[in-house]
mmCIF file of C-alpha atoms in Angstrom:
data_model
loop_
_atom_site.group_PDB
_atom_site.id
_atom_site.type_symbol
_atom_site.label_atom_id
_atom_site.label_comp_id
_atom_site.label_asym_id
_atom_site.label_seq_id
_atom_site.Cartn_x
_atom_site.Cartn_y
_atom_site.Cartn_z
ATOM 1 C CA MET A 106 -87.426 24.578 46.015
ATOM 2 C CA PRO A 107 -91.083 25.315 45.297
ATOM 3 C CA SER A 108 -90.791 25.729 41.512
ATOM 4 C CA LEU A 109 -88.005 23.245 40.715
ATOM 5 C CA SER A 110 -87.928 19.605 41.739
ATOM 6 C CA ARG A 111 -84.778 18.147 43.267
ATOM 7 C CA ARG A 112 -84.280 15.908 40.222
ATOM 8 C CA ARG A 113 -84.714 18.786 37.763
ATOM 9 C CA PHE A 114 -82.391 20.975 39.832
ATOM 10 C CA PHE A 115 -79.522 18.496 39.686
ATOM 11 C CA SER A 116 -80.193 17.818 36.006
ATOM 12 C CA ALA A 117 -80.016 21.540 35.264
ATOM 13 C CA ALA A 118 -76.876 21.890 37.379
ATOM 14 C CA ALA A 119 -75.194 19.066 35.495
ATOM 15 C CA GLY A 120 -76.116 20.678 32.194
ATOM 16 C CA ALA A 121 -74.767 24.023 33.326
ATOM 17 C CA ALA A 122 -71.508 22.385 34.382
ATOM 18 C CA ALA A 123 -71.180 20.734 30.985
ATOM 19 C CA VAL A 124 -71.778 24.034 29.198
ATOM 20 C CA ALA A 125 -69.252 25.763 31.448
ATOM 21 C CA ALA A 126 -66.668 23.149 30.525
ATOM 22 C CA MET A 127 -67.241 23.510 26.787
ATOM 23 C CA PRO A 128 -65.288 26.744 26.172
ATOM 24 C CA ARG A 129 -62.117 25.136 27.498
ATOM 25 C CA LEU A 130 -62.455 22.334 24.983
ATOM 26 C CA VAL A 131 -63.306 24.687 22.142
ATOM 27 C CA PHE A 132 -60.524 27.137 22.888
ATOM 28 C CA ALA A 133 -58.006 24.321 23.240
ATOM 29 C CA GLN A 134 -58.694 23.459 19.598
ATOM 30 C CA ALA A 135 -59.049 26.998 18.256
ATOM 31 C CA ALA A 136 -56.399 28.846 16.307
ATOM 32 C CA ALA A 137 -54.292 31.285 18.292
ATOM 33 C CA PRO A 138 -55.420 34.898 17.796
ATOM 34 C CA ALA A 139 -53.254 36.580 15.198
ATOM 35 C CA ALA A 140 -51.519 39.634 16.589
ATOM 36 C CA ALA A 141 -50.444 42.146 13.958
ATOM 37 C CA GLY A 142 -46.751 42.871 13.799
ATOM 38 C CA PRO A 143 -43.500 42.310 11.938
ATOM 39 C CA PHE A 144 -43.679 38.518 11.969
ATOM 40 C CA THR A 145 -45.877 36.490 9.620
ATOM 41 C CA VAL A 146 -46.546 32.828 8.960
ATOM 42 C CA PRO A 147 -45.186 32.055 5.483
ATOM 43 C CA PRO A 148 -47.844 30.610 3.165
ATOM 44 C CA LEU A 149 -47.412 27.041 2.058
ATOM 45 C CA GLY A 150 -46.410 26.482 -1.533
ATOM 46 C CA TYR A 151 -48.651 23.413 -1.737
ATOM 47 C CA ALA A 152 -52.061 22.233 -0.582
ATOM 48 C CA PHE A 153 -52.657 20.799 2.878
ATOM 49 C CA ASN A 154 -53.340 17.388 1.320
ATOM 50 C CA ALA A 155 -50.239 17.407 -0.904
ATOM 51 C CA PHE A 156 -48.475 14.775 1.201
ATOM 52 C CA GLU A 157 -51.232 12.276 1.811
ATOM 53 C CA PRO A 158 -51.060 9.472 2.837
ATOM 54 C CA HIS A 159 -47.683 10.265 4.425
ATOM 55 C CA ILE A 160 -48.925 13.378 6.271
ATOM 56 C CA ASP A 161 -52.660 13.989 6.347
ATOM 57 C CA ALA A 162 -54.284 17.290 5.402
ATOM 58 C CA ARG A 163 -55.736 17.898 8.868
ATOM 59 C CA THR A 164 -52.323 17.588 10.517
ATOM 60 C CA MET A 165 -50.805 19.993 7.998
ATOM 61 C CA GLU A 166 -53.593 22.507 8.532
ATOM 62 C CA ILE A 167 -53.392 22.431 12.326
ATOM 63 C CA HIS A 168 -49.586 22.425 12.293
ATOM 64 C CA HIS A 169 -49.283 25.409 9.952
ATOM 65 C CA ASP A 170 -52.357 27.499 10.753
ATOM 66 C CA ARG A 171 -52.442 26.965 14.516
ATOM 67 C CA HIS A 172 -49.108 25.847 15.950
ATOM 68 C CA HIS A 173 -46.899 28.018 13.759
ATOM 69 C CA ALA A 174 -49.396 30.862 13.962
ATOM 70 C CA ALA A 175 -49.240 30.701 17.757
ATOM 71 C CA TYR A 176 -45.470 31.289 17.725
ATOM 72 C CA VAL A 177 -45.913 34.226 15.350
ATOM 73 C CA GLY A 178 -48.724 35.717 17.427
ATOM 74 C CA ASN A 179 -46.590 35.491 20.563
ATOM 75 C CA LEU A 180 -43.649 37.122 18.773
ATOM 76 C CA ASN A 181 -45.762 40.023 17.558
ATOM 77 C CA ASN A 182 -47.012 40.596 21.087
ATOM 78 C CA LEU A 183 -43.419 40.581 22.343
ATOM 79 C CA ALA A 184 -42.392 43.001 19.582
ATOM 80 C CA LYS A 185 -44.880 45.613 20.776
ATOM 81 C CA ALA A 186 -42.671 46.347 23.763
ATOM 82 C CA ASN A 187 -39.440 45.148 22.130
ATOM 83 C CA PRO A 188 -39.496 46.472 18.549
ATOM 84 C CA GLN A 189 -35.874 45.470 17.955
ATOM 85 C CA LEU A 190 -37.070 41.870 17.633
ATOM 86 C CA GLY A 191 -38.776 42.725 14.365
ATOM 87 C CA THR A 192 -35.999 44.818 12.871
ATOM 88 C CA ARG A 193 -33.037 42.472 13.328
ATOM 89 C CA ALA A 194 -32.388 39.331 11.286
ATOM 90 C CA ILE A 195 -33.831 36.231 12.944
ATOM 91 C CA THR A 196 -30.435 34.548 12.778
ATOM 92 C CA ASP A 197 -28.863 37.495 14.641
ATOM 93 C CA VAL A 198 -31.441 37.380 17.431
ATOM 94 C CA LEU A 199 -31.300 33.605 17.865
ATOM 95 C CA GLY A 200 -27.515 33.621 17.681
ATOM 96 C CA ASN A 201 -27.289 36.192 20.494
ATOM 97 C CA LEU A 202 -30.010 35.195 22.951
ATOM 98 C CA ASN A 203 -27.834 36.135 25.918
ATOM 99 C CA ALA A 204 -27.931 39.756 24.745
ATOM 100 C CA LEU A 205 -31.685 39.871 25.437
ATOM 101 C CA ASN A 206 -33.220 40.989 28.692
ATOM 102 C CA ASP A 207 -33.982 38.122 31.037
ATOM 103 C CA ASP A 208 -37.682 38.919 31.048
ATOM 104 C CA ILE A 209 -38.062 38.060 27.343
ATOM 105 C CA LYS A 210 -35.182 35.662 26.690
ATOM 106 C CA PHE A 211 -37.107 32.448 27.385
ATOM 107 C CA ALA A 212 -40.141 33.521 25.341
ATOM 108 C CA VAL A 213 -37.976 34.598 22.404
ATOM 109 C CA ARG A 214 -36.029 31.345 22.530
ATOM 110 C CA ASN A 215 -39.203 29.281 22.301
ATOM 111 C CA ASN A 216 -41.248 31.380 19.902
ATOM 112 C CA LEU A 217 -38.577 32.726 17.565
ATOM 113 C CA GLY A 218 -36.977 29.289 17.555
ATOM 114 C CA GLY A 219 -40.349 27.793 16.670
ATOM 115 C CA HIS A 220 -40.878 30.363 13.919
ATOM 116 C CA ALA A 221 -37.434 29.733 12.417
ATOM 117 C CA ASN A 222 -37.724 25.957 12.610
ATOM 118 C CA HIS A 223 -41.159 25.844 11.025
ATOM 119 C CA THR A 224 -40.268 28.353 8.315
ATOM 120 C CA MET A 225 -37.433 26.030 7.287
ATOM 121 C CA PHE A 226 -39.693 22.964 7.625
ATOM 122 C CA TRP A 227 -42.368 24.171 5.201
ATOM 123 C CA GLU A 228 -39.697 25.285 2.739
ATOM 124 C CA ILE A 229 -37.810 21.982 2.471
ATOM 125 C CA MET A 230 -40.975 19.971 1.889
ATOM 126 C CA GLY A 231 -42.904 19.665 -1.356
ATOM 127 C CA PRO A 232 -44.686 17.152 -3.573
ATOM 128 C CA ASN A 233 -42.612 15.327 -6.199
ATOM 129 C CA GLY A 234 -39.429 16.303 -4.413
ATOM 130 C CA GLY A 235 -37.106 14.137 -6.477
ATOM 131 C CA LYS A 236 -33.805 12.769 -5.202
ATOM 132 C CA PRO A 237 -30.577 14.340 -3.933
ATOM 133 C CA GLU A 238 -28.017 14.926 -6.632
ATOM 134 C CA GLY A 239 -24.988 17.022 -7.469
ATOM 135 C CA GLU A 240 -23.153 18.724 -4.604
ATOM 136 C CA VAL A 241 -25.760 17.755 -2.022
ATOM 137 C CA LEU A 242 -25.497 14.061 -2.850
ATOM 138 C CA ALA A 243 -21.698 14.303 -2.892
ATOM 139 C CA ALA A 244 -21.738 15.888 0.584
ATOM 140 C CA ILE A 245 -24.124 13.200 1.870
ATOM 141 C CA ASP A 246 -21.791 10.519 0.526
ATOM 142 C CA LYS A 247 -18.694 12.195 1.966
ATOM 143 C CA ASP A 248 -19.932 13.339 5.373
ATOM 144 C CA LEU A 249 -22.881 11.077 6.184
ATOM 145 C CA GLY A 250 -21.916 7.734 4.639
ATOM 146 C CA GLY A 251 -24.303 7.724 1.679
ATOM 147 C CA LEU A 252 -28.035 8.302 1.334
ATOM 148 C CA GLU A 253 -29.273 5.074 2.933
ATOM 149 C CA LYS A 254 -26.996 5.380 5.979
ATOM 150 C CA PHE A 255 -27.827 9.058 6.285
ATOM 151 C CA GLN A 256 -31.573 8.422 6.293
ATOM 152 C CA ASN A 257 -31.241 5.587 8.808
ATOM 153 C CA ASP A 258 -29.032 7.673 11.106
ATOM 154 C CA PHE A 259 -31.320 10.704 10.779
ATOM 155 C CA ASN A 260 -34.379 8.596 11.637
ATOM 156 C CA ALA A 261 -32.583 6.988 14.565
ATOM 157 C CA ALA A 262 -31.565 10.380 15.935
ATOM 158 C CA GLY A 263 -35.129 11.650 15.605
ATOM 159 C CA GLY A 264 -36.430 8.543 17.337
ATOM 160 C CA ARG A 265 -34.017 8.977 20.251
ATOM 161 C CA GLN A 266 -34.979 12.607 20.860
ATOM 162 C CA PHE A 267 -36.780 12.435 24.189
ATOM 163 C CA GLY A 268 -40.090 14.264 24.240
ATOM 164 C CA SER A 269 -40.515 17.179 21.866
ATOM 165 C CA GLY A 270 -37.833 18.460 19.561
ATOM 166 C CA TRP A 271 -36.196 18.368 16.153
ATOM 167 C CA VAL A 272 -33.614 16.425 14.177
ATOM 168 C CA PHE A 273 -31.483 18.587 11.888
ATOM 169 C CA VAL A 274 -28.781 18.433 9.274
ATOM 170 C CA THR A 275 -26.413 21.348 9.786
ATOM 171 C CA VAL A 276 -24.208 22.759 7.051
ATOM 172 C CA THR A 277 -21.017 24.801 7.308
ATOM 173 C CA LYS A 278 -19.871 27.449 4.859
ATOM 174 C CA ASP A 279 -17.504 24.924 3.301
ATOM 175 C CA GLY A 280 -20.423 22.551 2.775
ATOM 176 C CA LYS A 281 -19.767 20.006 5.514
ATOM 177 C CA LEU A 282 -22.866 18.220 6.844
ATOM 178 C CA ALA A 283 -23.693 16.821 10.293
ATOM 179 C CA ILE A 284 -26.766 15.434 12.066
ATOM 180 C CA GLU A 285 -27.863 16.828 15.409
ATOM 181 C CA THR A 286 -30.980 16.934 17.569
ATOM 182 C CA ARG A 287 -32.404 19.734 19.664
ATOM 183 C CA PRO A 288 -35.127 19.782 22.332
ATOM 184 C CA ASN A 289 -38.289 21.851 22.142
ATOM 185 C CA GLN A 290 -37.908 24.690 19.594
ATOM 186 C CA ASP A 291 -34.162 25.096 19.973
ATOM 187 C CA SER A 292 -32.129 25.472 16.782
ATOM 188 C CA PRO A 293 -28.480 25.088 15.802
ATOM 189 C CA ILE A 294 -28.732 28.752 14.815
ATOM 190 C CA MET A 295 -28.526 29.471 18.544
ATOM 191 C CA ASP A 296 -24.923 28.240 18.418
ATOM 192 C CA GLY A 297 -24.023 30.075 15.224
ATOM 193 C CA ARG A 298 -24.620 27.157 12.854
ATOM 194 C CA ARG A 299 -26.916 26.940 9.840
ATOM 195 C CA VAL A 300 -29.609 24.373 9.123
ATOM 196 C CA LEU A 301 -29.749 22.631 5.765
ATOM 197 C CA MET A 302 -32.895 20.658 6.618
ATOM 198 C CA GLY A 303 -34.752 19.202 9.565
ATOM 199 C CA ASN A 304 -37.758 17.216 10.706
ATOM 200 C CA ASP A 305 -40.195 18.141 13.463
ATOM 201 C CA VAL A 306 -40.623 15.337 16.012
ATOM 202 C CA TRP A 307 -43.112 17.135 18.240
ATOM 203 C CA GLU A 308 -46.230 14.988 18.504
ATOM 204 C CA HIS A 309 -48.327 17.678 16.828
ATOM 205 C CA ALA A 310 -46.425 16.914 13.594
ATOM 206 C CA TYR A 311 -47.682 13.338 13.348
ATOM 207 C CA TYR A 312 -50.025 12.224 16.138
ATOM 208 C CA LEU A 313 -53.362 12.231 14.279
ATOM 209 C CA ASN A 314 -52.154 9.519 11.907
ATOM 210 C CA TYR A 315 -49.263 7.866 13.702
ATOM 211 C CA GLN A 316 -50.127 8.224 17.412
ATOM 212 C CA ASN A 317 -47.057 6.943 19.290
ATOM 213 C CA ARG A 318 -45.422 5.442 16.175
ATOM 214 C CA ARG A 319 -42.825 8.141 15.661
ATOM 215 C CA ALA A 320 -40.543 5.727 13.807
ATOM 216 C CA ASP A 321 -43.219 5.181 11.144
ATOM 217 C CA TYR A 322 -43.660 8.926 10.729
ATOM 218 C CA LEU A 323 -39.910 9.464 10.386
ATOM 219 C CA LYS A 324 -39.699 6.883 7.601
ATOM 220 C CA ALA A 325 -42.777 8.209 5.784
ATOM 221 C CA TRP A 326 -41.592 11.831 6.007
ATOM 222 C CA TRP A 327 -38.880 11.242 3.407
ATOM 223 C CA ASN A 328 -41.646 11.085 0.804
ATOM 224 C CA THR A 329 -42.301 14.788 1.443
ATOM 225 C CA VAL A 330 -38.729 16.108 1.093
ATOM 226 C CA ASN A 331 -38.049 18.640 -1.688
ATOM 227 C CA TRP A 332 -34.473 17.953 -2.702
ATOM 228 C CA SER A 333 -34.315 20.806 -5.220
ATOM 229 C CA LYS A 334 -35.072 23.267 -2.416
ATOM 230 C CA ILE A 335 -32.442 21.628 -0.222
ATOM 231 C CA ALA A 336 -29.942 22.062 -3.078
ATOM 232 C CA GLU A 337 -30.803 25.779 -3.118
ATOM 233 C CA ARG A 338 -30.232 25.993 0.625
ATOM 234 C CA TYR A 339 -26.915 24.167 0.286
ATOM 235 C CA ALA A 340 -25.722 26.651 -2.326
ATOM 236 C CA ALA A 341 -26.857 29.555 -0.119
ATOM 237 C CA ALA A 342 -24.962 28.108 2.851
ATOM 238 C CA LYS A 343 -21.750 27.958 0.832
ATOM 239 C CA ALA A 344 -22.330 31.501 -0.360
ATOM 240 C CA GLY A 345 -22.901 32.678 3.232
ATOM 241 C CA THR A 346 -26.448 33.832 2.522
ATOM 242 C CA LEU A 347 -28.533 31.069 4.125
ATOM 243 C CA GLY A 348 -30.947 32.440 6.709
ATOM 244 C CA VAL A 349 -33.365 30.313 8.700
#
């Protein structure tokens, strides 16, 4: 090595290796590329910091603009070769996954499930969300043992969900409520049921602030619930018009 000393060579090699590793770190944090198509990420009706200190602005931004956007981008790529995905109601597709070709079924389950779950999630949250009342409160009292028991049972179910997933409250057309959990991005819609509300217990929903303290996140999340929107969803469920 006439023009480069051994020490300088290894120093340069180490620097080159570090630079080569950088794109992986950058891309791991970057937003998923947005593919144009029939699916879109619904805009939030509130600012990213609307729920602080319960959910921090950075978590909301990453969750909405990157995680949800990734599901939508994947769906739009799938829809290029499978345009029926964008023309049918989401509830119809998720409720009939076995009708899909095997080569797309798994991807649709994960990404359309994720899109449906997150669309519901952003909708049933909001600042100054009030308290349950009227028919919703009556159903909570009748079917779930009252608000305090319901919240404790809901939190316990979310805490027991192993790994990633969701805890939901389902609602029937006659207004009956039940708590259930689902892994990954599965939804009760896949079994023909409708979701009144639900909480995301994937780590991306809480890890920046709460790390492994999922129980603390579950308790704090109730401060973000928009009960007036949940009342609207309850009325839609009884009318047979509730979508995702």
